[in-house]
Coordinates of C-alpha atoms and ligand atoms in Angstrom, one line a residue:
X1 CA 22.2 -52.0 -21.4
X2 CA 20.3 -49.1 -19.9
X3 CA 21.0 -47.5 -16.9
X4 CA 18.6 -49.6 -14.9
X5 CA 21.0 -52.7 -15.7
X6 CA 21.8 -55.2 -13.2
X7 CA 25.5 -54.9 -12.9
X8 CA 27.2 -58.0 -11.6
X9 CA 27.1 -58.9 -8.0
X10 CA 30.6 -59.7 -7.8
X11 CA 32.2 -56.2 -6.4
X12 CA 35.5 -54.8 -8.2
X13 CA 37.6 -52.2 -8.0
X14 CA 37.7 -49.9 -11.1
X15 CA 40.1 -47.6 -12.4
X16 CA 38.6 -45.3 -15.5
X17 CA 40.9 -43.4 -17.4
X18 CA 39.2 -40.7 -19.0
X19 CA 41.3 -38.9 -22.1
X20 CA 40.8 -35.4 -22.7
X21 CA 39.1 -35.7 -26.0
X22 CA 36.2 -37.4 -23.9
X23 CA 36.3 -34.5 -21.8
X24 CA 35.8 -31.9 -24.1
X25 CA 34.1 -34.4 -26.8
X26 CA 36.7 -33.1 -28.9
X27 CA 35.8 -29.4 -28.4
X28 CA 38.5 -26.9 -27.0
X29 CA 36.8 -27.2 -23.6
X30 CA 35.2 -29.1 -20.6
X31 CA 32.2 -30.7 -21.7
X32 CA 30.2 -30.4 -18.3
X33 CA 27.0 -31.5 -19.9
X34 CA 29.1 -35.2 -20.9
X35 CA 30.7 -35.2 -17.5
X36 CA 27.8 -35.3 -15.1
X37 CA 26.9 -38.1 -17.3
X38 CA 30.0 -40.0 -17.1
X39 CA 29.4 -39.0 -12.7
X40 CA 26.3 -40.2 -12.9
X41 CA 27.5 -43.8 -14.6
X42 CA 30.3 -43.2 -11.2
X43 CA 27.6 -42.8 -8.7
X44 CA 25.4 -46.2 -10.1
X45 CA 28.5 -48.0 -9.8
X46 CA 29.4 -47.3 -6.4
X47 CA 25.9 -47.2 -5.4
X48 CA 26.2 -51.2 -6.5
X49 CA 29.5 -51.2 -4.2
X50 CA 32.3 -51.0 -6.5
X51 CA 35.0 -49.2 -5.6
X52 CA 35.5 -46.1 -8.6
X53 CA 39.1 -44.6 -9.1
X54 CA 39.3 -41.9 -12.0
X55 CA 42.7 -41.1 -14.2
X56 CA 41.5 -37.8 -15.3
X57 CA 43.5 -36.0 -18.0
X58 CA 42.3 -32.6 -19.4
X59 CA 44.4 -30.1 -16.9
X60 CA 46.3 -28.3 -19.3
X61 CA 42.4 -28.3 -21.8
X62 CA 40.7 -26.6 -18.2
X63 CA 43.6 -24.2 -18.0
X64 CA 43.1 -22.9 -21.9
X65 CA 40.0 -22.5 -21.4
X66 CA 39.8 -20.7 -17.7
X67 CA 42.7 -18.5 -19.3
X68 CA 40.6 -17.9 -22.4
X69 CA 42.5 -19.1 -25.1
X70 CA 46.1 -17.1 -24.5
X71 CA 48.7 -16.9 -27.7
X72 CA 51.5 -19.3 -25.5
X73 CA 54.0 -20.9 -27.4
X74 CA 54.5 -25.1 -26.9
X75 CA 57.7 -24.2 -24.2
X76 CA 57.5 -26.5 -21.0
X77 CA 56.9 -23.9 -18.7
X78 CA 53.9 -22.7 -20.4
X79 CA 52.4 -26.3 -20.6
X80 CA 53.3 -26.4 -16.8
X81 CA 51.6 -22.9 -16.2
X82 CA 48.0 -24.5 -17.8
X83 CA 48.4 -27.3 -16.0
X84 CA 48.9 -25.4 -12.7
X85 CA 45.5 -23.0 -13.4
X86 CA 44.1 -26.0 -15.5
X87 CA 43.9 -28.7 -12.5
X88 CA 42.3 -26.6 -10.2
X89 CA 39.5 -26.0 -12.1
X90 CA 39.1 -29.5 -13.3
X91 CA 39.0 -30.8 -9.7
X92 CA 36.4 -28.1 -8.8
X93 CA 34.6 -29.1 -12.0
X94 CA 34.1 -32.6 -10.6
X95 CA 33.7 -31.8 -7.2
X96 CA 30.8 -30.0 -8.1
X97 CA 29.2 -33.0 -10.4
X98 CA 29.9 -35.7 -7.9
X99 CA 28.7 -33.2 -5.2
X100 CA 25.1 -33.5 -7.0
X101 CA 25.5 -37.5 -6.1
X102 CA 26.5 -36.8 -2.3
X103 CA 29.8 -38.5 -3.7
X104 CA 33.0 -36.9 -2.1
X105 CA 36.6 -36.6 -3.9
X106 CA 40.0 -36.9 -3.6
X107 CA 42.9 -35.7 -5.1
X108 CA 46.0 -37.3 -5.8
X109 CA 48.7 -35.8 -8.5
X110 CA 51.6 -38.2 -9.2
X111 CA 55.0 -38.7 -11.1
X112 CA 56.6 -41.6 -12.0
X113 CA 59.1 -41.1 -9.4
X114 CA 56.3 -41.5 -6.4
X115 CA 55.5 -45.0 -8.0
X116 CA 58.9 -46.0 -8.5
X117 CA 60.1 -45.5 -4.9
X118 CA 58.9 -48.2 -3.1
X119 CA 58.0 -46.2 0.1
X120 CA 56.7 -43.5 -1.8
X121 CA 54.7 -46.0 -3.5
X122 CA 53.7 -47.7 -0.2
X123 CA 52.0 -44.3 1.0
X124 CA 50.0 -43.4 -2.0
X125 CA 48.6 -46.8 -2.0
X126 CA 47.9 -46.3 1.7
X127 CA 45.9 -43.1 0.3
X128 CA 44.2 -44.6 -2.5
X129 CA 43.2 -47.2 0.0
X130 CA 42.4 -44.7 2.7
X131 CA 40.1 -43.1 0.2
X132 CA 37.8 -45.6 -1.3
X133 CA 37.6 -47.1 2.4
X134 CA 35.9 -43.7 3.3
X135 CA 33.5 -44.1 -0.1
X136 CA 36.0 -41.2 -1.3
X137 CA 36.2 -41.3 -5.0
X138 CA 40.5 -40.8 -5.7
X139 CA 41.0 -38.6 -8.6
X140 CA 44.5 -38.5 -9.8
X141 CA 46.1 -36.8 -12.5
X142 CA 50.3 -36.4 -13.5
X143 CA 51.3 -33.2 -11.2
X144 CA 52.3 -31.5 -14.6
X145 CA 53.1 -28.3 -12.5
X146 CA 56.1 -29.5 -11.2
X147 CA 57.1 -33.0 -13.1
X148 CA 60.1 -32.9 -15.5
X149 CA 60.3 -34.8 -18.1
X150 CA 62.9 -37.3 -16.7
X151 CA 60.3 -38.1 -13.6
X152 CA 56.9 -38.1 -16.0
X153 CA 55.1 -41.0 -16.5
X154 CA 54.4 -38.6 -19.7
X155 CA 50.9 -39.6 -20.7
X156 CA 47.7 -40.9 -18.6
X157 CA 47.4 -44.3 -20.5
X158 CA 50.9 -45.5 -18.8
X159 CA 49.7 -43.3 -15.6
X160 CA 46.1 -45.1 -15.3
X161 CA 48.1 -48.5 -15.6
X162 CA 50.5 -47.5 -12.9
X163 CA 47.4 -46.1 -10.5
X164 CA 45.5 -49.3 -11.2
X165 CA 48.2 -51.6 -9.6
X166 CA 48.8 -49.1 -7.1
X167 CA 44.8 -49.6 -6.1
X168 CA 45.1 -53.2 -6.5
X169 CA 41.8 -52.8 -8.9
X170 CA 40.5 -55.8 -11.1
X171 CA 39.6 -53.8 -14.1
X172 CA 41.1 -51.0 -15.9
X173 CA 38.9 -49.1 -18.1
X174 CA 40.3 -46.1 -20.9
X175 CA 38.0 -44.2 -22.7
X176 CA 39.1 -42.7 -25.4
X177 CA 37.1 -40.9 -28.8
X178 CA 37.3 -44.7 -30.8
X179 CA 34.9 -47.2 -30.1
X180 CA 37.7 -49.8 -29.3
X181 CA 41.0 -51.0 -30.9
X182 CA 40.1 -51.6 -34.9
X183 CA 42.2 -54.4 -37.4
X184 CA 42.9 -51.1 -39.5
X185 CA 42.6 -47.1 -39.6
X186 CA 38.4 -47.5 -39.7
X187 CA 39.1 -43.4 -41.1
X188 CA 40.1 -44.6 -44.2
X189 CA 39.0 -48.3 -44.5
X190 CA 35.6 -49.0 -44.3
X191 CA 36.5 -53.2 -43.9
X192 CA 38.1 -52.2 -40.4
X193 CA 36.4 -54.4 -37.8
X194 CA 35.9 -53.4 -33.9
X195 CA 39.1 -56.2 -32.4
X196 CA 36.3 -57.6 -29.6
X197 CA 38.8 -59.7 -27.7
X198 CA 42.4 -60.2 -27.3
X199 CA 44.5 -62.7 -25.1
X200 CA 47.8 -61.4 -25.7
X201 CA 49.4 -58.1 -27.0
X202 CA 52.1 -59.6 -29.6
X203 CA 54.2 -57.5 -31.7
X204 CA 51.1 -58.0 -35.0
X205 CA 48.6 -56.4 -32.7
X206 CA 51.2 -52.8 -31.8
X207 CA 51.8 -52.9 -35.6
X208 CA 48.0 -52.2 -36.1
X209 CA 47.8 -49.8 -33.0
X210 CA 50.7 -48.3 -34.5
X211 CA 49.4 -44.8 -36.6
X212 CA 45.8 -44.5 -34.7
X213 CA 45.7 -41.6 -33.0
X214 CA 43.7 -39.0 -31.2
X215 CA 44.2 -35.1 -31.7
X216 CA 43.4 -34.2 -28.2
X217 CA 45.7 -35.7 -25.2
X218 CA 48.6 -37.2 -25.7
X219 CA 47.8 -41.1 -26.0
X220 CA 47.2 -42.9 -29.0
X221 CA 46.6 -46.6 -29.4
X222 CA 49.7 -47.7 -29.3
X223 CA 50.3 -46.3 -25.7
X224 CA 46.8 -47.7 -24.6
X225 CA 48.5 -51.1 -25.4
X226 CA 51.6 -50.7 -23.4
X227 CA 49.8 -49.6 -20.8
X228 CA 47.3 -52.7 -21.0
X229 CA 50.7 -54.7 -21.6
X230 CA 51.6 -53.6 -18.3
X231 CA 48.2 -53.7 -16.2
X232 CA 47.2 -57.3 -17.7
X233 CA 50.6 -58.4 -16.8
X234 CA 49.1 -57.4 -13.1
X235 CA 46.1 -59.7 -13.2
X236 CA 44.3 -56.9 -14.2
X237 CA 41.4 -56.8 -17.4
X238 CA 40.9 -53.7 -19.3
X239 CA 38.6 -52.4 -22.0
X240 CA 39.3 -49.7 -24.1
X241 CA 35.9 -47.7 -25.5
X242 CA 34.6 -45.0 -26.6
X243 CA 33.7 -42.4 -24.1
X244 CA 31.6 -40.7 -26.1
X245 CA 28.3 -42.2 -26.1
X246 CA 26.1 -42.2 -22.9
X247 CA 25.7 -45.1 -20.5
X248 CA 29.2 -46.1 -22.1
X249 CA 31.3 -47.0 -18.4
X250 CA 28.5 -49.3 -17.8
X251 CA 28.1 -50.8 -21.1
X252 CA 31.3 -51.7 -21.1
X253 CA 30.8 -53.7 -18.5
X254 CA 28.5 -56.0 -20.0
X255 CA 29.6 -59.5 -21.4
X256 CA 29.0 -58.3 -25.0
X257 CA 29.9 -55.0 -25.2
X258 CA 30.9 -53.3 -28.3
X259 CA 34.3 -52.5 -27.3
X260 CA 38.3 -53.8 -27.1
X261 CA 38.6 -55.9 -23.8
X262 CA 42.2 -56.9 -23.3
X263 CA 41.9 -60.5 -20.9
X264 CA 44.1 -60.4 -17.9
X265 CA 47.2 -62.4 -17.9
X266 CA 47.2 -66.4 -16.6
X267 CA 50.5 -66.0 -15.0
X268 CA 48.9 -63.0 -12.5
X269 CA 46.2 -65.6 -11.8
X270 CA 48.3 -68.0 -11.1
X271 CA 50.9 -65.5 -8.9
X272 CA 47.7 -64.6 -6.8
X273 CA 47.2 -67.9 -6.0
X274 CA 50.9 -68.9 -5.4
X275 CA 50.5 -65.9 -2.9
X276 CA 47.2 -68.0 -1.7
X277 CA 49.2 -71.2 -1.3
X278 CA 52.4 -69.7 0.2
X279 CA 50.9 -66.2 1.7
X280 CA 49.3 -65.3 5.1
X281 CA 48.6 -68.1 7.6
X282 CA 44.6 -68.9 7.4
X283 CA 42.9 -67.4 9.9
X284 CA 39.8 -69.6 10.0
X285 CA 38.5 -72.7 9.0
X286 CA 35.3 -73.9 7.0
X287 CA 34.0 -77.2 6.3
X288 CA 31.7 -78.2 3.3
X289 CA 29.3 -80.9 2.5
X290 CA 29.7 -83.7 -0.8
X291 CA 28.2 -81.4 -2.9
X292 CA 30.2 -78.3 -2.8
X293 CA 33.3 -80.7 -2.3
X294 CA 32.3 -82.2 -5.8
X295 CA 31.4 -78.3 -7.0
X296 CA 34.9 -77.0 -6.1
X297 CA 37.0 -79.8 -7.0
X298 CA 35.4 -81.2 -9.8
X299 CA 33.7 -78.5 -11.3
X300 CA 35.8 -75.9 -11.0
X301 CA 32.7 -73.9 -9.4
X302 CA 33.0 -70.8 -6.3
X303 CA 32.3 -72.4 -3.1
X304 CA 28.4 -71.2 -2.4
X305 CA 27.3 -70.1 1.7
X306 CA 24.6 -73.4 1.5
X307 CA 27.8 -76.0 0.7
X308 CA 29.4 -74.8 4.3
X309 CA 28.4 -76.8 7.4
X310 CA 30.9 -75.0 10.0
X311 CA 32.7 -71.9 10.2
X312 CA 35.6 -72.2 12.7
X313 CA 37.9 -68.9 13.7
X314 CA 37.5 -65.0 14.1
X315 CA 38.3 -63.9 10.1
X316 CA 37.5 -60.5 8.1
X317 CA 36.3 -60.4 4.2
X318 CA 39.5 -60.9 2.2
X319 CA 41.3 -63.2 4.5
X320 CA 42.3 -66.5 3.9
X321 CA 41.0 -69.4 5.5
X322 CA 41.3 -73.6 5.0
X323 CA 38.2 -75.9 3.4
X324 CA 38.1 -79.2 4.8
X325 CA 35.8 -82.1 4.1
X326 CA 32.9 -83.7 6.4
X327 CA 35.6 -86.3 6.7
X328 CA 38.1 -83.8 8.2
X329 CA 40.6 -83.6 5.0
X330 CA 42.0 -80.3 3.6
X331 CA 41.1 -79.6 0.5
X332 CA 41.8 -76.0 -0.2
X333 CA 43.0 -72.3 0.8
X334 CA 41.3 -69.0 -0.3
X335 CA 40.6 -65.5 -0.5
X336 CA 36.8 -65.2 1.5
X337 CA 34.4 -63.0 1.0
X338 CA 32.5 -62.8 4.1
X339 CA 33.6 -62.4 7.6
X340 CA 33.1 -65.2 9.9
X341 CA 31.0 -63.3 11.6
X342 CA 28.0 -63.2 8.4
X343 CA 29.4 -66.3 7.5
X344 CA 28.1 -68.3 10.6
X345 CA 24.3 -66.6 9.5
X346 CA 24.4 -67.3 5.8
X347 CA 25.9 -70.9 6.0
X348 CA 23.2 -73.5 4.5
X349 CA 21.4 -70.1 3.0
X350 CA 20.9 -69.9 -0.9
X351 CA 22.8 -67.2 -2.4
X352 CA 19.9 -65.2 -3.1
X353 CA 18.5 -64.9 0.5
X354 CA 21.8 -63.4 1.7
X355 CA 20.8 -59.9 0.8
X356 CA 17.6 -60.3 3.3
X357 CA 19.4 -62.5 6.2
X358 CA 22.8 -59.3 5.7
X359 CA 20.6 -56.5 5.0
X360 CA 23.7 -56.4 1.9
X361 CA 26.0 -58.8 0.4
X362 CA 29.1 -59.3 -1.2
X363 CA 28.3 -61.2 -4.4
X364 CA 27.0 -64.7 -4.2
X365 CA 30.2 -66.5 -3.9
X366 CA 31.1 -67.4 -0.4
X367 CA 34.6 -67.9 -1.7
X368 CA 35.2 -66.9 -5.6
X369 CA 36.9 -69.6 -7.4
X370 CA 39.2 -67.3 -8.9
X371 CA 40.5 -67.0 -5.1
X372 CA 40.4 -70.6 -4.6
X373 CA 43.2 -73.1 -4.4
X374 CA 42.5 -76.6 -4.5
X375 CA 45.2 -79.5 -3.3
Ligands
LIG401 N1 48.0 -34.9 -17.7 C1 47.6 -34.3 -18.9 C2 46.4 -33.3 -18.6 O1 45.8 -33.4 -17.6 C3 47.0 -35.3 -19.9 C4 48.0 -36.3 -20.3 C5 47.3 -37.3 -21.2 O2 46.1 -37.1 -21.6 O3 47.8 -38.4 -21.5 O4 46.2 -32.4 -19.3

């Protein structure tokens, strides 16, 4: 895939953890050359209308390098003292890159204890959220200054699991300096093959993570897999790559990429829609023809703008609303993707003329099946 790539239409939220051997592609400092390139992958995806949240290690790497290299022993405070000069100039370092995209950033520096406490928790979300609804790219790193070790999440894998349920994202990307997770150390068997997919992190799988690590940073692959334990859990899908090669955020992307994706959990699926079924009262009403009744229910298929006859109700993108039949019966609840409002101008539209009838568009699902429950 080249940087002129269709990306799917479908819009996501992603969270990209970025390690700090990407960083400094293994080097003892910021690679700024390699980061405008992984800004410039940033800036394609938003420009496609995802939503882009970075976990950015590499404080304490900026601060050895700003403070040229200083004779500090390992002690806590020191570690806290490059983190303190490091994270300033690694914000400034992107600022500057995503400045050369018009793309705006925020920072956010968190501990385990402001994503344990549940109102603590509420109001960085509230930020996070804040952010990307102002096309504000969040940055967010530990707060290593100041974090102890008993509130530390304690490394970024764990930390960009944590922030991707705290953004609610669908996708949780990690780059790292391996191409993905292998069946054995590929450093000193040449049989090791790239694992392409897994379903389910079992106790076989952390005994091969177990031993792979990285120099740089502080994750290996073991604590990539706890933390995908924990985001896949969410309902969230993550792909662990190597961030070393160009164009590699949006190759990973792609249906056959050449790196570890880890599929989200059934259960979350299925919690989602529980929270469909059970959730908000529906705020509008849409009926379909035969066809798309026979698509949605049959088929398992999204529910497409030219299957609806009538949009009923004042609703926003993301709301739920009922599906009835011509015949009057309710067939199912779900998550829409279009206000009522471009709803009632798209109906009986194929998907592809929504983009010229909008002036933009959401993906061409009317109503994703994935956010569809059927009675
Ligand atoms: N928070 C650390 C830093 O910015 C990195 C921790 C990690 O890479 O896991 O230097």
């Amino acid at each position: 895939m080249n940087q002129h790539t269709k990306l799917p239409a479908r819009q996501f939220t992603l969270v990209i953890k970025i390690g700090t051997s990407v960083l400094t592609t293994g080097t003892q400092a910021l690679n700024r050359a390699h980061m405008v390139e992984l800004s410039r992958q940033c800036a394609q995806l938003k420009s496609s209308g995802h939503r882009v949240v970075l976990v950015s290690s590499g404080a304490i790497a900026a601060g050895r390098e700003h403070l040229k290299f200083p004779h500090l022993n390992n002690s806590m405070a020191n570690k806290q003292l490059l983190a303190a000069v490091g994270q300033s100039q690694l914000i400034h370092t992107w600022e500057t890159l995503f400045g050369l995209y018009d793309i705006k950033i925020g920072q956010m520096l968190l501990t385990r204890a402001d994503l344990k406490d549940r109102e603590r928790f509420l109001n960085a979300r509230d930020t996070v959220h804040a952010l990307l609804a102002h096309n504000i790219i969040p940055i967010i790193n530990e707060n290593d200054a100041v974090a102890t070790s008993e509130i530390k999440v304690g490394d970024n894998d764990n930390l960009s699991a944590l922030a991707a349920i705290l953004c609610g994202a669908d996708k949780l990307l990690m780059l790292t300096d391996q191409q993905g997770l292998y069946s054995c150390d590929p450093n000193t068997n040449p049989d090791a093959q790239l694992i392409k997919r897994v379903n389910d992190i079992d106790d076989d799988l952390m005994k091969i993570a177990t031993g792979s690590n990285s120099t740089l940073g502080t994750g290996g692959m073991t604590t990539k897999l706890q933390a995908a334990n924990i985001a896949t859990r969410a309902g969230i899908e993550v792909f662990i790559t190597s961030g070393l090669s160009s164009n590699a955020i949006l190759d990973s992307l792609n249906s056959d990429a050449n790196c570890t994706t880890i599929s989200a959990s059934d259960n979350a699926l299925e919690n989602r829609k529980k929270w469909i079924l059970a959730g908000p009262t529906a705020s509008g009403e849409l009926t379909i023809d035969d066809g798309a009744l026979t698509a949605i229910t049959q088929n398992g298929s999204s529910l497409l703008a030219k299957g609806i006859t009538r949009v009923s109700g004042t609703f926003n993108r993301g709301e739920v609303v009922r599906i009835k039949s011509l015949q009057g019966t309710l067939i199912a609840r779900g998550l829409i993707s279009y206000s009522s409002d471009d709803l009632t101008k798209i109906i009986g539209h194929h998907s592809n003329e929504i983009h010229d009838i909008l002036g933009y568009d959401y993906g061409s699902e009317a109503l994703h099946r994935d956010d569809l429950v059927i009675f």
